[in-house]
XYZ file of C-alpha atoms in Angstrom:
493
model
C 119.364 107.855 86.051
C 121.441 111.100 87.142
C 124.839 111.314 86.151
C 127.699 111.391 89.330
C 131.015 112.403 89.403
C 133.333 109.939 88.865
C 135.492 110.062 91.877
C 137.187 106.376 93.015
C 137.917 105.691 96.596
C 140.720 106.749 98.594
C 141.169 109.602 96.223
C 141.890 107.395 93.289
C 140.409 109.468 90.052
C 138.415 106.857 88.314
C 139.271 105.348 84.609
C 137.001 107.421 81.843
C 136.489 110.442 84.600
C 137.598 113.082 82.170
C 134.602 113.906 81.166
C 134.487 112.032 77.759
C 132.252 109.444 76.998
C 134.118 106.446 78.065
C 133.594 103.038 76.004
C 133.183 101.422 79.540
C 129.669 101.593 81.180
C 129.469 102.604 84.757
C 126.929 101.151 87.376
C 127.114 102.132 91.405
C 126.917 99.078 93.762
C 123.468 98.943 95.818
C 124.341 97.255 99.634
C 124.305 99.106 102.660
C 127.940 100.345 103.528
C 126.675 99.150 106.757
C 125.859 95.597 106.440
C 128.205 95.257 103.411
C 125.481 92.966 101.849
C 123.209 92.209 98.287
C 119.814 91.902 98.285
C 120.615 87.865 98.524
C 122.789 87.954 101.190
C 126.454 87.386 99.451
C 129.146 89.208 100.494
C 129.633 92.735 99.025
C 132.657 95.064 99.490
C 131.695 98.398 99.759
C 133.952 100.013 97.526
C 133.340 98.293 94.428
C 130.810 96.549 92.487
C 130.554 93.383 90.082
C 131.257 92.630 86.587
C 128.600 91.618 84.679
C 130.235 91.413 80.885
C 128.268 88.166 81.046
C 124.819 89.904 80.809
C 125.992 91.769 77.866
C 127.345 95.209 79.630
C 130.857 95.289 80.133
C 130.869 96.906 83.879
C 134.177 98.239 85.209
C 134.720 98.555 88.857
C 132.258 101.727 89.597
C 133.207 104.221 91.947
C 132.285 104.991 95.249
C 128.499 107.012 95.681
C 128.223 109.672 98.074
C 124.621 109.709 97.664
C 123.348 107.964 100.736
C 120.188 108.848 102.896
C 118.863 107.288 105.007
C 120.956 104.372 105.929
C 120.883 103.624 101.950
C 123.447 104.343 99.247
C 122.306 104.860 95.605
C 123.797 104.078 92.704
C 123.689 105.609 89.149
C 124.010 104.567 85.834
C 125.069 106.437 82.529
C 123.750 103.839 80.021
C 119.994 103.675 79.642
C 119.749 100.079 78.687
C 122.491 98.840 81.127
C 119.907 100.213 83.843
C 117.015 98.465 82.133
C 118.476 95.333 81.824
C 120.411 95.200 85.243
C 118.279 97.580 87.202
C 115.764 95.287 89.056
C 118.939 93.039 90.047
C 120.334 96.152 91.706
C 117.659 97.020 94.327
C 118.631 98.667 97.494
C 118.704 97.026 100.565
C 118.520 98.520 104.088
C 121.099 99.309 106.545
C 121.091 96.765 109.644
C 118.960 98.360 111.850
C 120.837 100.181 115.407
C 119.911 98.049 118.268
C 118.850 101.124 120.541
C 115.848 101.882 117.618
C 115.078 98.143 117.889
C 115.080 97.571 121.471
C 112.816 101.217 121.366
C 110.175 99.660 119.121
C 110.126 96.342 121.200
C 109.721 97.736 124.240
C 107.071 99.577 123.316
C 105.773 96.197 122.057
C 106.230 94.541 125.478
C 104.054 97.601 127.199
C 101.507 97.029 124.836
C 100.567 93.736 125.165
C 100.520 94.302 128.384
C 96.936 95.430 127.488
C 96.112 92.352 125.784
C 97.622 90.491 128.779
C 95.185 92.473 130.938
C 92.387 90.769 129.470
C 92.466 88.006 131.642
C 91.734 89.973 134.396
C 88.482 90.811 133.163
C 86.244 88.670 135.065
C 87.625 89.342 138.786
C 87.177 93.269 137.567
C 83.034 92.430 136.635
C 82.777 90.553 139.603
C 83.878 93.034 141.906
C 81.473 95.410 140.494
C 78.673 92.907 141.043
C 78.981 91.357 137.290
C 79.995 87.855 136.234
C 81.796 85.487 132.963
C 78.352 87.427 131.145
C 80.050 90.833 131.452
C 83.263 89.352 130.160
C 81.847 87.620 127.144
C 80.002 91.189 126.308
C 83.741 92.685 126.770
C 85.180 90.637 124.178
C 82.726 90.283 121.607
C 83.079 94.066 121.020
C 86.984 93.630 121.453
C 86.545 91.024 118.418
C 84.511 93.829 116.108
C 87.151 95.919 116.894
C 90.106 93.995 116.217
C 88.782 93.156 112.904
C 87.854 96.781 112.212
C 91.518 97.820 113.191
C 93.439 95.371 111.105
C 91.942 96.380 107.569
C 92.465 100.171 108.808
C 96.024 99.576 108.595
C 96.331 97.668 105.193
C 94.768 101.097 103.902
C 96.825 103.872 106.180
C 99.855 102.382 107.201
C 101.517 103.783 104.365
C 100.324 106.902 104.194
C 100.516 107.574 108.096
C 103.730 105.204 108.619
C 103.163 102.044 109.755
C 104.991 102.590 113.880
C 102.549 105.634 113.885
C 99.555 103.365 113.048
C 101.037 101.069 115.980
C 101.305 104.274 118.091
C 97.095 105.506 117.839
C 96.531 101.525 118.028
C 98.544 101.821 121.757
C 96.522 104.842 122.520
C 93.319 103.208 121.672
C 94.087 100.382 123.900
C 95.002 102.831 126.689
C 91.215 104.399 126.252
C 89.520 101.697 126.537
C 91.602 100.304 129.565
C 90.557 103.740 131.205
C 87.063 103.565 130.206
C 86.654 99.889 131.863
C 88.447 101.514 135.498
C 86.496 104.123 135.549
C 82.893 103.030 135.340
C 81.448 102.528 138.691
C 78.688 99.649 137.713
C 78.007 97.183 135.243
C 77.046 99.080 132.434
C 76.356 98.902 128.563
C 79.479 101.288 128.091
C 81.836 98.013 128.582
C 81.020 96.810 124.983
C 82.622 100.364 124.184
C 85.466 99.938 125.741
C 86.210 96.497 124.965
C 85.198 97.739 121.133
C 88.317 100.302 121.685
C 90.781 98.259 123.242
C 89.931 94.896 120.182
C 90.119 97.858 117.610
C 93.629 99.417 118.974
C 95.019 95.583 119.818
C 93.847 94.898 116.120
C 95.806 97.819 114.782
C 98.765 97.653 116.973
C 99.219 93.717 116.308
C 99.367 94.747 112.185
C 100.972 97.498 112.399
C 103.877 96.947 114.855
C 105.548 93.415 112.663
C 104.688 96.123 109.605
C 107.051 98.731 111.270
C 109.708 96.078 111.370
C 109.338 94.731 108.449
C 110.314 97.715 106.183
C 112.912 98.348 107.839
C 114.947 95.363 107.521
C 116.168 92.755 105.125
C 115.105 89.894 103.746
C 117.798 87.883 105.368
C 117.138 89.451 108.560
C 113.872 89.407 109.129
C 113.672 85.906 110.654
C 115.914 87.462 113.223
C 114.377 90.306 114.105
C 110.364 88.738 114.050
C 111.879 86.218 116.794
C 112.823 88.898 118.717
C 110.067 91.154 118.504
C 107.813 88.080 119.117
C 109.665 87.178 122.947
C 109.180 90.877 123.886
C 105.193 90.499 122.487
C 104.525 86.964 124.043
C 106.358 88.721 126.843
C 103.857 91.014 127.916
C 101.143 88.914 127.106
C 101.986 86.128 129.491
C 103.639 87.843 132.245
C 100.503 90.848 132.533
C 98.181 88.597 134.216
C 101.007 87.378 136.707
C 102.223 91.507 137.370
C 98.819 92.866 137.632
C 97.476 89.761 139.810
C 100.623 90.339 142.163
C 99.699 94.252 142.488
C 96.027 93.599 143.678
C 96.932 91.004 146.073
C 100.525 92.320 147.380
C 100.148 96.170 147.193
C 96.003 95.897 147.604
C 95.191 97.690 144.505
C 91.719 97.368 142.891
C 91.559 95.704 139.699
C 90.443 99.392 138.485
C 93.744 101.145 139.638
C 95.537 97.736 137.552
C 93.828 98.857 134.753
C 94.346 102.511 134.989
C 98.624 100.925 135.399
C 97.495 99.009 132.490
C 96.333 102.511 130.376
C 99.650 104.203 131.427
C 101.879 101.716 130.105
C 99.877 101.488 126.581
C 100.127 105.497 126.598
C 103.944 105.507 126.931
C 104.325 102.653 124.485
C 102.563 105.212 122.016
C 104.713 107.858 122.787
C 107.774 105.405 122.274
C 105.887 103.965 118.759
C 105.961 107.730 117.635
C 109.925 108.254 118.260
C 110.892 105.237 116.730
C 108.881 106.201 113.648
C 110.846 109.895 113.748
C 114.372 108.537 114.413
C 114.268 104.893 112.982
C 114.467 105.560 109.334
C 113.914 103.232 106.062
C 113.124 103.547 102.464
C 109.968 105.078 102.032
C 109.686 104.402 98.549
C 110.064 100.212 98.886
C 107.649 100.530 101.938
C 105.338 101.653 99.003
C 105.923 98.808 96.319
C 105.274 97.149 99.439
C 102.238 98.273 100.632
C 100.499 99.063 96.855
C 97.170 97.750 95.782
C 94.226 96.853 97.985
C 95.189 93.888 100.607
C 91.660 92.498 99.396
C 92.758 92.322 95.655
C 95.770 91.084 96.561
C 94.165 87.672 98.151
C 94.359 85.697 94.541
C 97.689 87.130 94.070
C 98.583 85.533 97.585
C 97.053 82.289 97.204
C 98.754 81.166 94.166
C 101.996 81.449 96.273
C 103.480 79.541 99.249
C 102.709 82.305 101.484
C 98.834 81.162 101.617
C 100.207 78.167 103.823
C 101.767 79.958 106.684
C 98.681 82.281 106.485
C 96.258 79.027 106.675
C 98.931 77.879 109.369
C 98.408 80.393 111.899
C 95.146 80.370 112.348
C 94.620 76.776 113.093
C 97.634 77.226 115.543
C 95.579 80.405 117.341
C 93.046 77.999 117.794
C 95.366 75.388 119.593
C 96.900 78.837 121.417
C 93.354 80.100 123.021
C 92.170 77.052 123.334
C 94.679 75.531 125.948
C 95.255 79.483 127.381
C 91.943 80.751 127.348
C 90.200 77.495 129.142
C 93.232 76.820 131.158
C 91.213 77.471 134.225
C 88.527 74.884 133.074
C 91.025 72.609 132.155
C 92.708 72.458 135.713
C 89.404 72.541 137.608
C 89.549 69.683 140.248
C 93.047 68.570 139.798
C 94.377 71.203 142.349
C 96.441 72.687 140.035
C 96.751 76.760 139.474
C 96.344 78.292 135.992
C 98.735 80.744 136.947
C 101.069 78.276 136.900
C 100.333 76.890 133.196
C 100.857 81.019 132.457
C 103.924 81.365 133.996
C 105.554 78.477 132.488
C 104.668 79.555 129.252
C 105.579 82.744 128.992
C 108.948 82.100 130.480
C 110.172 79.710 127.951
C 108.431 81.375 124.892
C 110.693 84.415 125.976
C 113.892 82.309 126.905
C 113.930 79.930 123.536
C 112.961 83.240 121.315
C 116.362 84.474 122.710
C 118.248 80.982 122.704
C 116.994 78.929 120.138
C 115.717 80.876 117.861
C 119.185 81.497 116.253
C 119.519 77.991 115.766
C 116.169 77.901 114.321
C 116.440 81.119 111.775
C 119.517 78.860 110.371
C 118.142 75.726 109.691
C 115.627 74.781 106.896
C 112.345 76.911 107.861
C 110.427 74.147 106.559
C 112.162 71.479 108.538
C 112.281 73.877 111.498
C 108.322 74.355 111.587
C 108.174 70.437 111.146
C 110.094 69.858 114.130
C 108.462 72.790 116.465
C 105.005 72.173 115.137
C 105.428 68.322 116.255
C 106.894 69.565 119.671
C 103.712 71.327 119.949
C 101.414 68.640 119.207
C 103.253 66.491 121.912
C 102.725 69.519 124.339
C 98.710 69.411 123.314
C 98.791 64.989 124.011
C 100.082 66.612 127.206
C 97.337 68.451 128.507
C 95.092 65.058 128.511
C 97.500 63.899 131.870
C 96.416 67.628 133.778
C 95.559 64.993 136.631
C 98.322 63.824 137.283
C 100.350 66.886 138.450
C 102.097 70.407 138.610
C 105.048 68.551 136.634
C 102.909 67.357 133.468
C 101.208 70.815 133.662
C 104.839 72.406 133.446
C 105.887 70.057 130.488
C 102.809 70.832 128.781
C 103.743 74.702 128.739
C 106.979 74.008 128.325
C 106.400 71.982 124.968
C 103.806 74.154 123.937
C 105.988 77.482 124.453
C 108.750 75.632 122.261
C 106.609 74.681 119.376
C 104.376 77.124 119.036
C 105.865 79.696 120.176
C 109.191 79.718 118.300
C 106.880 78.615 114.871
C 104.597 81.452 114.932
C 107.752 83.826 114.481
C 109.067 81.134 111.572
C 105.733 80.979 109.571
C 105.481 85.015 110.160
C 108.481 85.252 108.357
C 107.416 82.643 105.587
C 104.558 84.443 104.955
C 105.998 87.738 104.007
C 109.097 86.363 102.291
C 107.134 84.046 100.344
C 104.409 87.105 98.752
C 105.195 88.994 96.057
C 107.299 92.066 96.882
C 103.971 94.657 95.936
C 101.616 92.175 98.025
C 103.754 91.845 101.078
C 101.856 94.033 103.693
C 98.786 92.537 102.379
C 100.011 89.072 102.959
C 100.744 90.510 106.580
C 97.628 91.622 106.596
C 95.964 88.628 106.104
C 97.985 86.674 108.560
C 97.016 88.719 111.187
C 93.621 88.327 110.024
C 93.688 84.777 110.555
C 95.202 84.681 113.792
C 92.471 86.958 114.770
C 90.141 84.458 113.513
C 91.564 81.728 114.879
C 92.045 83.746 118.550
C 88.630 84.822 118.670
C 86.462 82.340 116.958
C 87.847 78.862 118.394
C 86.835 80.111 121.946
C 82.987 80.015 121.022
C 83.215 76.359 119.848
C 85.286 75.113 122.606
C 83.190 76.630 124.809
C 80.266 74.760 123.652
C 82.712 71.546 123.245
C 83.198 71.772 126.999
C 79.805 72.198 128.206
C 77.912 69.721 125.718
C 80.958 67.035 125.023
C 83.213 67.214 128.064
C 87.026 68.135 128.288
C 88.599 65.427 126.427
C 86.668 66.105 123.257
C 87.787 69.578 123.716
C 91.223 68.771 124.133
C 90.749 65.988 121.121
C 89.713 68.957 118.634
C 92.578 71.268 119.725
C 94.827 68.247 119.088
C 93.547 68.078 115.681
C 93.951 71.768 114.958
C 97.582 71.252 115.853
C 97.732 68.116 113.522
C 95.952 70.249 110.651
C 98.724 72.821 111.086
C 101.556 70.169 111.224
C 100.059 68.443 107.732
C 100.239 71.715 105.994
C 103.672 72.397 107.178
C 104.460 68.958 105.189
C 102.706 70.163 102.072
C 104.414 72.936 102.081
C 107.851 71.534 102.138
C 106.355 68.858 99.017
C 106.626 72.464 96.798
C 102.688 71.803 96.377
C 100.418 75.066 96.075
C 97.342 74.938 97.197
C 95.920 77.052 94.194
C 98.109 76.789 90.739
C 98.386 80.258 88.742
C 97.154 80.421 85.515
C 98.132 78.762 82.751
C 98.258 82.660 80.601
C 100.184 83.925 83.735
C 102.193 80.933 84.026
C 103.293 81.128 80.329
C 103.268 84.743 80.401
């Protein structure tokens, strides 16, 4: 480490600062002046350090660094083996991030999945150009090779690129294909291209935006700022089919000219994506211990930790989420009820618990919490088998759902990153997303075929034991079980 002047605070000239070795080993303290904090969360002044004569360094007070960039301050050492030994117990930690870069990088998020949102509009858009549910399917099977073409392309360039710019070109590929779908005249082959661009740039946007957050703040924090990010995502999901269906029939626009509102909003949520990667700094260099290796060599790594639950987790609860959401129109046929409704409801109290709750939630026990919420949601799922009896049921059903699952998926987000080994942590990101996608995507084609050959209650009956699947794990994971023990070399090594 480089040698620093020895200057204390307030002026004060530090003891041994004459320039002779000093008996006394110096070591600089590592929080953020900002958020006064160590990398566990204890309280830190930030003027002076710790003693650690216990470790076998005797460490007076150190003085105050002047070498901070980037939101960080460093800290130096003049012994060689007091940095060895204490080193990796001194890493830096990041500043708390300004609330105008966050609220930049979620609203960007919110105009994004706007795009996603936009999906369900899909159908009335094919069958005003003559097309039908065929055209959609054809949509979204391409969207699904995209999305799991985009979310390996960031586990291998978000580093390099920065991980909000990745988000940015995954915005701009949604607004492409959004523009591609208003502008064709006729049914044509050319919608499996655009739904291939708008999958691939949802893909990469969904991996890459959480990834821009993450590196950018702490540990502790992260719960915190994943709920928040998450209400401003499930935002824009829900409430895009309500905008864009209230522009076509209030204002009379086509569902071409929604789209082309759809493309703009995606393109300025790039342009945002690419500030917030210029102005919202972080430590470049932990983003990297963060991001090295291959996310597919990383998978063992992953799975002989706790973080394989929550990654196992979310997929079985995106096949609860697009299974009540994606058939909610099937589900309410001939009760009188609106899907809109179901949508509405949903959305709303995903966003108003993310902003309520959820700082109830990131202080409890996460593996109580996701207990709790996961249960709520299974109630919310038992829910959906009374549709027939009224708006109110439908409303309690989206209510419970939006509780449970939506204030869990932020919870087990957070699990899974905290929970992978510091070098593995974007991969462990990556393969969350990966199995939401899977989950998202793939549970669709089964309940379809549930619905059709078995009827509506055995659809419901296999979402509710999805839900119950995710729930079960959530218990095995607060037992301290893993699903797949290390090694006994490792273990002993």
């Amino acid at each position: 480490m480089s040698r620093s002047r020895r200057t204390a605070p307030h002026g004060k000239r530090a003891p041994g600062a004459s320039g002779k070795a000093s008996p006394e080993r110096w070591a600089g303290w590592t929080g953020s002046r900002r958020s006064g904090r160590w990398l566990d969360g204890a309280p830190l002044s930030p003027w002076w350090g710790i003693k650690a004569g216990d470790r076998g360094a005797k460490l007076a007070s150190p003085p105050y660094s002047r070498a901070v960039r980037h939101g960080y301050a460093k800290w130096t050492c003049k012994n060689r083996e007091t940095w060895q030994m204490l080193g990796p117990l001194f890493q830096e930690v990041p500043a708390i991030m300004r609330s105008s870069h966050a609220y930049l990088l979620f609203i960007a998020t919110l105009l994004t999945s706007v795009g996603y949102g936009a999906t369900f509009l899909l159908t009335m858009h094919f069958r005003a150009l003559g097309g039908s549910e065929i055209e959609t399917g054809i949509t979204l099977s391409g969207a699904m090779v995209g999305t799991l073409v985009g979310v390996p392309l960031v586990g291998w360039f978000a580093n390099r690129l920065g991980a909000a710019r990745m988000a940015a070109v995954g915005a701009a590929l949604v607004a492409a294909g959004y523009v591609g779908l208003a502008w064709i005249s006729a049914v044509a082959p050319t919608i499996v291209v655009a739904g291939f661009f708008i999958g691939l740039g949802w893909g990469t946007f969904f991996l890459a935006g959480p990834m821009s957050l993450s590196v950018r703040v702490t540990d502790s924090d992260r719960g915190f700022w994943f709920t928040r990010y998450g209400a401003f995502q499930m935002g824009g999901i829900g409430l895009s089919p309500i905008v864009a269906t209230g522009l076509i029939d209030h204002l009379g626009l086509t569902t071409a000219q929604a789209f082309e509102v759809v493309a703009a909003s995606t393109a300025l949520a790039a342009l945002m994506l690419v500030i917030f990667e210029i102005i919202a700094s972080y430590d470049r260099q932990a983003a990297a211990v963060a991001s090295r290796g291959n996310w597919v060599a990383a998978l063992p790594s992953i799975a002989r930790t706790k973080a394989l639950y929550p990654i196992v987790m979310v997929g079985l609860g995106a096949c609860v989420f697009s299974g009540v959401l994606t058939f909610q129109t099937s589900l309410v046929e001939g009760t009188g009820l609106a899907a809109s409704t179901y949508f509405a409801a949903y959305a709303l109290t995903v966003v108003a618990t993310r902003f309520t709750l959820a700082p109830i939630v990131n202080r409890a026990n996460g593996d109580r919490a996701s207990i709790i919420l996961l249960i709520t949601m299974c109630v919310g799922i038992a829910v959906v088998f009374g549709l027939g009896y009224g708006v109110a049921v439908q409303i309690a059903s989206a209510i419970l759902l939006g509780v449970g699952y939506g204030l869990v998926y932020s919870l087990i987000q957070t699990q899974a990153v905290n929970d992978a080994p510091v070098e593995h942590r974007n991969a462990a990101l990556t393969w969350f997303v990966i199995a939401y996608f899977v989950g998202i995507f793939g549970f669709p084609t089964l309940g379809a075929w549930l619905i059709v050959h078995a009827g509506l209650p055995w659809f419901v009956a296999a979402i509710l034991a999805f839900g119950l699947a995710e729930l079960a794990l959530a218990f095995a994971r607060q037992g301290g079980g893993l699903i797949f023990r290390r090694p006994r070399a490792e273990v002993s090594g």
